[in-house]
mmCIF file of C-alpha atoms and ligand atoms in Angstrom:
data_model
loop_
_atom_site.group_PDB
_atom_site.id
_atom_site.type_symbol
_atom_site.label_atom_id
_atom_site.label_comp_id
_atom_site.label_asym_id
_atom_site.label_seq_id
_atom_site.Cartn_x
_atom_site.Cartn_y
_atom_site.Cartn_z
ATOM 1 C CA UNK A 1 -2.929 137.653 -14.225
ATOM 2 C CA UNK A 2 -0.492 135.166 -14.055
ATOM 3 C CA UNK A 3 3.177 135.898 -12.264
ATOM 4 C CA UNK A 4 4.989 134.337 -16.134
ATOM 5 C CA UNK A 5 4.846 135.616 -18.811
ATOM 6 C CA UNK A 6 2.541 133.223 -21.021
ATOM 7 C CA UNK A 7 3.249 134.079 -24.470
ATOM 8 C CA UNK A 8 0.724 132.689 -27.349
ATOM 9 C CA UNK A 9 1.538 131.996 -31.114
ATOM 10 C CA UNK A 10 -1.260 131.856 -32.855
ATOM 11 C CA UNK A 11 -2.410 130.731 -36.294
ATOM 12 C CA UNK A 12 -5.311 131.574 -38.434
ATOM 13 C CA UNK A 13 -5.839 129.736 -41.917
ATOM 14 C CA UNK A 14 -9.216 128.539 -41.648
ATOM 15 C CA UNK A 15 -10.537 130.442 -45.427
ATOM 16 C CA UNK A 16 -8.519 133.148 -47.350
ATOM 17 C CA UNK A 17 -6.034 134.748 -44.945
ATOM 18 C CA UNK A 18 -3.008 133.593 -43.169
ATOM 19 C CA UNK A 19 -2.598 135.107 -40.293
ATOM 20 C CA UNK A 20 -0.061 135.091 -37.258
ATOM 21 C CA UNK A 21 -0.442 136.889 -33.351
ATOM 22 C CA UNK A 22 1.414 136.523 -30.376
ATOM 23 C CA UNK A 23 -0.024 138.112 -27.189
ATOM 24 C CA UNK A 24 1.494 138.268 -23.646
ATOM 25 C CA UNK A 25 -0.207 137.787 -21.142
ATOM 26 C CA UNK A 26 -3.506 138.324 -23.350
ATOM 27 C CA UNK A 27 -2.594 141.639 -24.805
ATOM 28 C CA UNK A 28 -1.743 141.478 -28.168
ATOM 29 C CA UNK A 29 2.055 142.093 -29.522
ATOM 30 C CA UNK A 30 2.172 141.410 -33.463
ATOM 31 C CA UNK A 31 -1.490 140.271 -35.429
ATOM 32 C CA UNK A 32 -0.152 139.810 -38.904
ATOM 33 C CA UNK A 33 -2.420 138.822 -41.492
ATOM 34 C CA UNK A 34 -1.907 138.102 -45.703
ATOM 35 C CA UNK A 35 -5.113 138.411 -47.564
ATOM 36 C CA UNK A 36 -5.279 136.579 -50.857
ATOM 37 C CA UNK A 37 -6.085 138.667 -53.660
ATOM 38 C CA UNK A 38 -6.146 135.640 -56.046
ATOM 39 C CA UNK A 39 -9.952 135.049 -54.819
ATOM 40 C CA UNK A 40 -11.235 138.275 -56.291
ATOM 41 C CA UNK A 41 -10.872 137.864 -60.456
ATOM 42 C CA UNK A 42 -12.889 134.739 -59.442
ATOM 43 C CA UNK A 43 -15.601 136.135 -57.728
ATOM 44 C CA UNK A 44 -15.366 133.986 -54.645
ATOM 45 C CA UNK A 45 -12.680 131.480 -52.683
ATOM 46 C CA UNK A 46 -11.208 128.977 -54.857
ATOM 47 C CA UNK A 47 -10.222 126.340 -51.798
ATOM 48 C CA UNK A 48 -7.842 125.083 -53.756
ATOM 49 C CA UNK A 49 -5.754 128.326 -54.484
ATOM 50 C CA UNK A 50 -6.415 129.059 -51.043
ATOM 51 C CA UNK A 51 -4.020 126.375 -49.457
ATOM 52 C CA UNK A 52 -1.486 126.666 -51.870
ATOM 53 C CA UNK A 53 -1.331 130.443 -50.692
ATOM 54 C CA UNK A 54 -1.274 129.601 -46.851
ATOM 55 C CA UNK A 55 1.582 126.800 -47.584
ATOM 56 C CA UNK A 56 3.133 129.613 -49.030
ATOM 57 C CA UNK A 57 2.225 132.491 -46.458
ATOM 58 C CA UNK A 58 2.320 130.943 -43.413
ATOM 59 C CA UNK A 59 6.314 130.713 -42.947
ATOM 60 C CA UNK A 60 6.609 134.992 -43.938
ATOM 61 C CA UNK A 61 3.298 135.474 -41.045
ATOM 62 C CA UNK A 62 4.775 133.356 -38.222
ATOM 63 C CA UNK A 63 8.246 135.235 -38.505
ATOM 64 C CA UNK A 64 6.882 138.816 -39.419
ATOM 65 C CA UNK A 65 4.237 137.808 -36.089
ATOM 66 C CA UNK A 66 7.378 137.108 -34.027
ATOM 67 C CA UNK A 67 9.758 139.663 -35.393
ATOM 68 C CA UNK A 68 7.057 142.614 -34.865
ATOM 69 C CA UNK A 69 6.318 141.022 -31.311
ATOM 70 C CA UNK A 70 10.337 141.024 -30.742
ATOM 71 C CA UNK A 71 9.927 137.452 -29.347
ATOM 72 C CA UNK A 72 12.323 134.142 -30.164
ATOM 73 C CA UNK A 73 10.741 131.422 -30.486
ATOM 74 C CA UNK A 74 12.533 129.549 -27.296
ATOM 75 C CA UNK A 75 10.306 131.916 -25.813
ATOM 76 C CA UNK A 76 7.094 131.112 -26.788
ATOM 77 C CA UNK A 77 4.835 129.157 -24.093
ATOM 78 C CA UNK A 78 2.188 127.259 -26.430
ATOM 79 C CA UNK A 79 1.291 127.403 -29.529
ATOM 80 C CA UNK A 80 -2.783 127.639 -30.477
ATOM 81 C CA UNK A 81 -4.679 126.977 -33.847
ATOM 82 C CA UNK A 82 -7.783 126.973 -35.678
ATOM 83 C CA UNK A 83 -9.028 123.883 -35.643
ATOM 84 C CA UNK A 84 -12.408 124.316 -37.686
ATOM 85 C CA UNK A 85 -14.772 125.059 -38.982
ATOM 86 C CA UNK A 86 -13.293 126.209 -41.874
ATOM 87 C CA UNK A 87 -11.905 125.014 -45.797
ATOM 88 C CA UNK A 88 -10.338 121.575 -45.133
ATOM 89 C CA UNK A 89 -7.174 122.193 -47.739
ATOM 90 C CA UNK A 90 -6.847 125.378 -45.642
ATOM 91 C CA UNK A 91 -7.233 124.312 -42.414
ATOM 92 C CA UNK A 92 -4.958 121.582 -43.088
ATOM 93 C CA UNK A 93 -1.845 123.996 -43.322
ATOM 94 C CA UNK A 94 -2.272 125.699 -40.019
ATOM 95 C CA UNK A 95 -2.961 122.750 -38.141
ATOM 96 C CA UNK A 96 -0.242 120.934 -39.444
ATOM 97 C CA UNK A 97 2.015 123.833 -39.219
ATOM 98 C CA UNK A 98 0.859 124.367 -35.440
ATOM 99 C CA UNK A 99 1.766 120.802 -34.632
ATOM 100 C CA UNK A 100 5.378 120.858 -36.266
ATOM 101 C CA UNK A 101 6.343 123.690 -34.234
ATOM 102 C CA UNK A 102 4.661 122.691 -31.142
ATOM 103 C CA UNK A 103 6.594 119.460 -31.432
ATOM 104 C CA UNK A 104 9.706 121.320 -31.949
ATOM 105 C CA UNK A 105 9.257 123.257 -29.673
ATOM 106 C CA UNK A 106 8.746 121.257 -27.087
ATOM 107 C CA UNK A 107 5.772 123.676 -25.964
ATOM 108 C CA UNK A 108 1.846 122.744 -25.641
ATOM 109 C CA UNK A 109 -0.491 122.477 -28.585
ATOM 110 C CA UNK A 110 -3.903 124.359 -27.644
ATOM 111 C CA UNK A 111 -6.753 123.844 -30.853
ATOM 112 C CA UNK A 112 -9.656 126.827 -31.128
ATOM 113 C CA UNK A 113 -12.861 126.265 -32.466
ATOM 114 C CA UNK A 114 -12.497 129.579 -35.180
ATOM 115 C CA UNK A 115 -16.546 130.709 -34.026
ATOM 116 C CA UNK A 116 -15.496 130.210 -30.738
ATOM 117 C CA UNK A 117 -13.151 133.078 -30.646
ATOM 118 C CA UNK A 118 -14.582 135.631 -33.436
ATOM 119 C CA UNK A 119 -16.874 135.717 -29.738
ATOM 120 C CA UNK A 120 -13.724 135.918 -27.274
ATOM 121 C CA UNK A 121 -12.415 138.052 -29.192
ATOM 122 C CA UNK A 122 -13.809 140.525 -27.188
ATOM 123 C CA UNK A 123 -11.702 139.503 -24.444
ATOM 124 C CA UNK A 124 -8.800 140.876 -26.282
ATOM 125 C CA UNK A 125 -7.017 143.980 -23.673
ATOM 126 C CA UNK A 126 -7.286 146.944 -24.995
ATOM 127 C CA UNK A 127 -7.452 150.592 -23.785
ATOM 128 C CA UNK A 128 -11.260 151.643 -24.497
ATOM 129 C CA UNK A 129 -13.309 148.685 -24.467
ATOM 130 C CA UNK A 130 -14.999 146.794 -21.869
ATOM 131 C CA UNK A 131 -15.088 143.430 -21.968
ATOM 132 C CA UNK A 132 -18.902 142.017 -21.707
ATOM 133 C CA UNK A 133 -19.381 139.953 -19.022
ATOM 134 C CA UNK A 134 -21.032 136.978 -18.631
ATOM 135 C CA UNK A 135 -23.926 135.630 -19.454
ATOM 136 C CA UNK A 136 -24.123 137.633 -22.630
ATOM 137 C CA UNK A 137 -25.195 137.100 -25.651
ATOM 138 C CA UNK A 138 -22.801 137.200 -29.366
ATOM 139 C CA UNK A 139 -24.135 137.615 -32.960
ATOM 140 C CA UNK A 140 -21.214 136.429 -35.110
ATOM 141 C CA UNK A 141 -21.975 137.436 -38.664
ATOM 142 C CA UNK A 142 -19.375 136.834 -41.455
ATOM 143 C CA UNK A 143 -18.773 134.981 -45.254
ATOM 144 C CA UNK A 144 -20.060 131.677 -43.735
ATOM 145 C CA UNK A 145 -21.682 132.507 -40.657
ATOM 146 C CA UNK A 146 -24.570 133.499 -39.246
ATOM 147 C CA UNK A 147 -25.276 132.757 -35.330
ATOM 148 C CA UNK A 148 -26.711 134.243 -32.131
ATOM 149 C CA UNK A 149 -24.928 132.966 -29.270
ATOM 150 C CA UNK A 150 -25.825 133.021 -25.583
ATOM 151 C CA UNK A 151 -22.306 133.201 -24.013
ATOM 152 C CA UNK A 152 -22.247 131.721 -20.241
ATOM 153 C CA UNK A 153 -19.027 131.767 -20.054
ATOM 154 C CA UNK A 154 -15.599 131.027 -22.141
ATOM 155 C CA UNK A 155 -16.151 128.208 -22.900
ATOM 156 C CA UNK A 156 -19.986 127.690 -22.677
ATOM 157 C CA UNK A 157 -21.455 128.630 -25.653
ATOM 158 C CA UNK A 158 -24.898 127.663 -26.783
ATOM 159 C CA UNK A 159 -25.935 128.839 -30.383
ATOM 160 C CA UNK A 160 -29.261 129.950 -30.355
ATOM 161 C CA UNK A 161 -30.155 131.102 -33.796
ATOM 162 C CA UNK A 162 -28.836 130.018 -37.030
ATOM 163 C CA UNK A 163 -28.828 130.528 -40.681
ATOM 164 C CA UNK A 164 -30.544 127.623 -42.711
ATOM 165 C CA UNK A 165 -28.863 128.524 -45.545
ATOM 166 C CA UNK A 166 -26.750 131.565 -47.213
ATOM 167 C CA UNK A 167 -24.524 133.939 -44.442
ATOM 168 C CA UNK A 168 -25.593 136.949 -44.331
ATOM 169 C CA UNK A 169 -21.631 137.398 -45.740
ATOM 170 C CA UNK A 170 -23.261 136.137 -48.760
ATOM 171 C CA UNK A 171 -26.530 138.064 -48.990
ATOM 172 C CA UNK A 172 -24.515 141.234 -49.191
ATOM 173 C CA UNK A 173 -21.508 139.921 -51.414
ATOM 174 C CA UNK A 174 -24.251 138.199 -53.819
ATOM 175 C CA UNK A 175 -26.572 141.093 -54.127
ATOM 176 C CA UNK A 176 -23.178 142.890 -54.745
ATOM 177 C CA UNK A 177 -22.501 140.581 -57.735
ATOM 178 C CA UNK A 178 -25.856 141.083 -59.109
ATOM 179 C CA UNK A 179 -24.786 144.745 -58.868
ATOM 180 C CA UNK A 180 -21.790 144.562 -60.824
ATOM 181 C CA UNK A 181 -19.260 145.274 -58.179
ATOM 182 C CA UNK A 182 -16.213 142.683 -57.613
ATOM 183 C CA UNK A 183 -16.059 140.390 -54.669
ATOM 184 C CA UNK A 184 -16.379 140.761 -51.621
ATOM 185 C CA UNK A 185 -19.398 142.950 -52.030
ATOM 186 C CA UNK A 186 -19.753 143.469 -48.544
ATOM 187 C CA UNK A 187 -17.616 146.835 -47.997
ATOM 188 C CA UNK A 188 -18.279 148.073 -51.357
ATOM 189 C CA UNK A 189 -22.828 148.358 -50.251
ATOM 190 C CA UNK A 190 -21.408 149.693 -46.823
ATOM 191 C CA UNK A 191 -19.399 152.215 -48.853
ATOM 192 C CA UNK A 192 -21.940 153.752 -51.272
ATOM 193 C CA UNK A 193 -24.952 152.983 -48.546
ATOM 194 C CA UNK A 194 -23.536 156.195 -47.049
ATOM 195 C CA UNK A 195 -24.733 158.463 -49.592
ATOM 196 C CA UNK A 196 -28.053 156.952 -50.546
ATOM 197 C CA UNK A 197 -31.764 156.852 -49.570
ATOM 198 C CA UNK A 198 -32.471 153.197 -47.557
ATOM 199 C CA UNK A 199 -35.699 153.871 -48.153
ATOM 200 C CA UNK A 200 -35.410 154.393 -51.602
ATOM 201 C CA UNK A 201 -36.793 150.217 -52.379
ATOM 202 C CA UNK A 202 -38.586 148.077 -50.739
ATOM 203 C CA UNK A 203 -37.119 144.643 -50.572
ATOM 204 C CA UNK A 204 -39.123 141.706 -48.411
ATOM 205 C CA UNK A 205 -37.715 140.141 -45.231
ATOM 206 C CA UNK A 206 -38.312 136.099 -45.154
ATOM 207 C CA UNK A 207 -40.511 135.014 -42.656
ATOM 208 C CA UNK A 208 -37.992 132.301 -40.142
ATOM 209 C CA UNK A 209 -39.281 130.687 -37.106
ATOM 210 C CA UNK A 210 -37.894 131.800 -33.674
ATOM 211 C CA UNK A 211 -33.887 133.059 -33.115
ATOM 212 C CA UNK A 212 -33.409 131.491 -37.325
ATOM 213 C CA UNK A 213 -32.574 133.240 -40.411
ATOM 214 C CA UNK A 214 -32.186 132.745 -44.119
ATOM 215 C CA UNK A 215 -30.869 134.480 -46.806
ATOM 216 C CA UNK A 216 -30.903 133.065 -49.416
ATOM 217 C CA UNK A 217 -34.652 134.194 -50.639
ATOM 218 C CA UNK A 218 -32.996 137.625 -50.139
ATOM 219 C CA UNK A 219 -30.609 137.661 -53.351
ATOM 220 C CA UNK A 220 -32.946 135.792 -55.240
ATOM 221 C CA UNK A 221 -35.844 139.165 -54.239
ATOM 222 C CA UNK A 222 -32.449 141.740 -55.285
ATOM 223 C CA UNK A 223 -32.125 139.402 -58.504
ATOM 224 C CA UNK A 224 -35.332 139.794 -59.827
ATOM 225 C CA UNK A 225 -36.174 143.226 -58.966
ATOM 226 C CA UNK A 226 -32.920 144.625 -60.692
ATOM 227 C CA UNK A 227 -33.513 142.450 -63.516
ATOM 228 C CA UNK A 228 -37.188 143.976 -63.865
ATOM 229 C CA UNK A 229 -35.925 147.393 -63.312
ATOM 230 C CA UNK A 230 -32.825 146.790 -66.042
ATOM 231 C CA UNK A 231 -35.268 145.730 -68.295
ATOM 232 C CA UNK A 232 -37.680 149.048 -68.329
ATOM 233 C CA UNK A 233 -33.677 151.147 -68.244
ATOM 234 C CA UNK A 234 -30.495 149.903 -68.906
ATOM 235 C CA UNK A 235 -29.434 152.117 -66.936
ATOM 236 C CA UNK A 236 -30.756 151.901 -63.740
ATOM 237 C CA UNK A 237 -28.080 150.121 -61.535
ATOM 238 C CA UNK A 238 -25.681 153.271 -62.704
ATOM 239 C CA UNK A 239 -28.240 155.939 -61.481
ATOM 240 C CA UNK A 240 -29.785 154.574 -58.474
ATOM 241 C CA UNK A 241 -26.350 152.355 -57.262
ATOM 242 C CA UNK A 242 -26.175 154.770 -53.683
ATOM 243 C CA UNK A 243 -30.330 154.025 -53.674
ATOM 244 C CA UNK A 244 -30.485 150.193 -54.488
ATOM 245 C CA UNK A 245 -26.908 149.560 -52.130
ATOM 246 C CA UNK A 246 -28.246 152.171 -49.056
ATOM 247 C CA UNK A 247 -32.245 149.909 -49.518
ATOM 248 C CA UNK A 248 -30.516 146.343 -49.621
ATOM 249 C CA UNK A 249 -28.112 147.444 -46.101
ATOM 250 C CA UNK A 250 -31.112 149.218 -44.490
ATOM 251 C CA UNK A 251 -32.785 145.830 -45.087
ATOM 252 C CA UNK A 252 -30.619 143.048 -43.961
ATOM 253 C CA UNK A 253 -29.490 145.018 -40.642
ATOM 254 C CA UNK A 254 -33.666 145.238 -39.504
ATOM 255 C CA UNK A 255 -33.373 141.599 -40.402
ATOM 256 C CA UNK A 256 -30.261 141.213 -37.674
ATOM 257 C CA UNK A 257 -31.718 143.267 -35.455
ATOM 258 C CA UNK A 258 -34.823 141.764 -35.194
ATOM 259 C CA UNK A 259 -33.563 138.418 -34.831
ATOM 260 C CA UNK A 260 -31.347 140.411 -31.845
ATOM 261 C CA UNK A 261 -34.466 142.458 -29.971
ATOM 262 C CA UNK A 262 -36.341 138.339 -29.881
ATOM 263 C CA UNK A 263 -33.052 136.955 -28.907
ATOM 264 C CA UNK A 264 -32.694 139.673 -25.842
ATOM 265 C CA UNK A 265 -36.446 139.118 -24.907
ATOM 266 C CA UNK A 266 -36.692 135.272 -24.933
ATOM 267 C CA UNK A 267 -33.667 135.406 -22.227
ATOM 268 C CA UNK A 268 -33.455 138.455 -20.511
ATOM 269 C CA UNK A 269 -29.479 139.446 -21.592
ATOM 270 C CA UNK A 270 -29.389 142.771 -22.896
ATOM 271 C CA UNK A 271 -25.625 142.910 -22.895
ATOM 272 C CA UNK A 272 -25.028 141.952 -27.113
ATOM 273 C CA UNK A 273 -21.697 141.785 -28.922
ATOM 274 C CA UNK A 274 -20.901 141.752 -32.317
ATOM 275 C CA UNK A 275 -18.272 139.529 -34.538
ATOM 276 C CA UNK A 276 -17.320 138.387 -38.020
ATOM 277 C CA UNK A 277 -16.613 140.025 -41.004
ATOM 278 C CA UNK A 278 -20.228 142.396 -41.784
ATOM 279 C CA UNK A 279 -19.613 143.703 -37.888
ATOM 280 C CA UNK A 280 -17.570 145.933 -39.738
ATOM 281 C CA UNK A 281 -20.524 147.054 -41.342
ATOM 282 C CA UNK A 282 -21.340 151.044 -40.259
ATOM 283 C CA UNK A 283 -24.563 150.353 -40.220
ATOM 284 C CA UNK A 284 -24.772 147.194 -38.242
ATOM 285 C CA UNK A 285 -22.292 149.074 -35.633
ATOM 286 C CA UNK A 286 -24.429 152.420 -35.788
ATOM 287 C CA UNK A 287 -27.756 149.948 -34.887
ATOM 288 C CA UNK A 288 -26.183 148.875 -32.073
ATOM 289 C CA UNK A 289 -25.286 152.417 -30.937
ATOM 290 C CA UNK A 290 -28.650 153.340 -31.270
ATOM 291 C CA UNK A 291 -30.082 149.767 -29.588
ATOM 292 C CA UNK A 292 -27.795 151.324 -26.294
ATOM 293 C CA UNK A 293 -29.923 154.270 -26.088
ATOM 294 C CA UNK A 294 -33.009 153.212 -27.774
ATOM 295 C CA UNK A 295 -34.139 150.308 -25.672
ATOM 296 C CA UNK A 296 -30.991 150.212 -22.894
ATOM 297 C CA UNK A 297 -28.464 147.745 -24.296
ATOM 298 C CA UNK A 298 -25.125 146.920 -23.691
ATOM 299 C CA UNK A 299 -23.212 146.518 -26.686
ATOM 300 C CA UNK A 300 -20.030 145.620 -27.543
ATOM 301 C CA UNK A 301 -18.034 146.442 -30.642
ATOM 302 C CA UNK A 302 -14.815 145.074 -32.067
ATOM 303 C CA UNK A 303 -12.313 147.239 -33.246
ATOM 304 C CA UNK A 304 -12.496 146.882 -37.189
ATOM 305 C CA UNK A 305 -9.158 144.360 -36.928
ATOM 306 C CA UNK A 306 -10.569 141.840 -34.946
ATOM 307 C CA UNK A 307 -14.035 141.663 -36.757
ATOM 308 C CA UNK A 308 -12.203 139.656 -40.100
ATOM 309 C CA UNK A 309 -10.812 136.719 -39.805
ATOM 310 C CA UNK A 310 -6.876 137.195 -37.667
ATOM 311 C CA UNK A 311 -4.770 135.463 -35.499
ATOM 312 C CA UNK A 312 -4.983 137.594 -32.161
ATOM 313 C CA UNK A 313 -8.904 136.112 -31.758
ATOM 314 C CA UNK A 314 -7.402 132.573 -31.825
ATOM 315 C CA UNK A 315 -4.599 133.927 -29.472
ATOM 316 C CA UNK A 316 -7.233 135.015 -27.164
ATOM 317 C CA UNK A 317 -8.883 132.125 -26.673
ATOM 318 C CA UNK A 318 -5.647 129.879 -26.731
ATOM 319 C CA UNK A 319 -4.655 131.686 -23.720
ATOM 320 C CA UNK A 320 -7.695 131.038 -21.805
ATOM 321 C CA UNK A 321 -7.712 127.341 -22.209
ATOM 322 C CA UNK A 322 -3.932 128.203 -21.686
ATOM 323 C CA UNK A 323 -5.063 129.266 -18.291
ATOM 324 C CA UNK A 324 -7.294 126.484 -17.841
ATOM 325 C CA UNK A 325 -4.231 123.803 -18.768
ATOM 326 C CA UNK A 326 -6.643 122.819 -21.622
ATOM 327 C CA UNK A 327 -3.717 121.283 -24.137
ATOM 328 C CA UNK A 328 -4.370 119.544 -27.563
ATOM 329 C CA UNK A 329 -2.964 116.151 -27.917
ATOM 330 C CA UNK A 330 -1.144 115.509 -30.616
ATOM 331 C CA UNK A 331 -2.428 113.233 -32.368
ATOM 332 C CA UNK A 332 -5.921 116.132 -32.811
ATOM 333 C CA UNK A 333 -6.943 116.443 -36.710
ATOM 334 C CA UNK A 334 -8.702 119.966 -38.471
ATOM 335 C CA UNK A 335 -12.614 119.715 -38.322
ATOM 336 C CA UNK A 336 -14.276 121.291 -41.495
ATOM 337 C CA UNK A 337 -17.085 121.209 -39.464
ATOM 338 C CA UNK A 338 -16.873 121.805 -36.587
ATOM 339 C CA UNK A 339 -19.866 122.856 -33.926
ATOM 340 C CA UNK A 340 -19.129 125.867 -30.730
HETATM 341 O O1 LIG B 1 -15.293 137.150 -40.932
HETATM 342 P P1 LIG B 1 -14.654 137.392 -42.656
HETATM 343 O O2 LIG B 1 -13.521 137.326 -43.207
HETATM 344 O O3 LIG B 1 -14.352 135.759 -43.226
HETATM 345 C C1 LIG B 1 -15.936 134.880 -42.849
HETATM 346 O O4 LIG B 1 -15.144 133.922 -41.947
HETATM 347 O O5 LIG B 1 -16.059 134.793 -43.881
HETATM 348 O O6 LIG B 1 -16.019 137.654 -43.071
HETATM 349 C C2 LIG B 1 -15.528 138.560 -45.167
HETATM 350 C C3 LIG B 1 -17.298 138.930 -45.066
HETATM 351 C C4 LIG B 1 -17.489 139.051 -46.888
HETATM 352 O O7 LIG B 1 -18.538 138.336 -46.836
HETATM 353 C C5 LIG B 1 -17.770 140.526 -47.062
HETATM 354 O O8 LIG B 1 -18.014 141.046 -47.509
HETATM 355 C C6 LIG B 1 -18.298 140.744 -45.001
HETATM 356 O O9 LIG B 1 -18.075 140.310 -44.293
HETATM 357 N N1 LIG B 1 -17.511 142.335 -45.148
HETATM 358 C C7 LIG B 1 -18.565 143.133 -44.563
HETATM 359 C C8 LIG B 1 -18.218 144.366 -44.727
HETATM 360 N N2 LIG B 1 -16.577 144.443 -44.324
HETATM 361 C C9 LIG B 1 -16.653 142.929 -44.369
HETATM 362 N N3 LIG B 1 -20.188 143.099 -45.006
HETATM 363 C C10 LIG B 1 -20.720 144.393 -44.928
HETATM 364 N N4 LIG B 1 -20.323 145.186 -44.994
HETATM 365 C C11 LIG B 1 -19.291 145.468 -44.740
HETATM 366 N N5 LIG B 1 -18.645 147.136 -44.285
HETATM 367 ZN ZN1 LIG B 2 -14.396 133.964 -39.163
#
């Protein structure tokens, strides 16, 4: 731990959340997120509307983060921002703002890979939360990504499995849409699943080689199933919503856990961390807790506020880059595709 106080101001704007956080020596002082409600009526994120909302939100969100942390901008040591991956228009807002502010304050600029940040969120100083030791496996599951990553050091990561098509969050959200639930449907499926029978209906699991995933066939299976059943009984969804949700969730979690088991077997690493929006799901959280007792894994389940997109995770990644003096040039640009 350094003697001096290292205050990182972090900015996240890769998708539809405008977020800012302030960290002092790896501890969160503030973590502000403005979620954009505008997309709900369209059933998904509309990129152009997301960029405009980021432009409106970014100044108040940063002000709020600094005020809550009780830090003056003069005392900020460096600015960390999400360079990618994400929506180009959204990334541009955060990137341009971070560059201008760092330039104006004459302090270092730190670029952060959003997918690395989801994993590094496990290194935020939090009472009651252990940090993983290297090497460990991280499964990042969100609306945009599904990856299993071998993490050898803070910035030494290798993707060992990923989705060939839809992300797991899309499997949740698209299934929810078929059931007539609003966007994003993942949390609603989770809610109804709690009171349903996970074995009421059977959905097929895709057969994909190695540690990769595929979810596009799953949503089609849900669609055909619902079409077939509602033809027989128009009130089928209404009568069986909880059981359908529980069965969908059970199948999706089965797919994720099967691949994790395979990854643990192949790598010999049994420390497993999860991250990304879908790691808020109560079923996957319970499955990992069960894995600790059943198979002796050591699992790392993030606090809820660090599962969906946030700037605290960008800040912790930025802090570890600051310690290595890994600073970005002011010519740095946003990258919508940005590999780990
Ligand atoms: O990480 P995130 O906020 O944004 C992306 O980078 O995509 O993840 C959002 C995704 C959405 O698909 C949402 O439905 C899903 O995470 N999600 C959940 C739950 N909470 C959020 N899926 C299932 N169960 C939940 N409790
Ligand atoms: Zn994310």
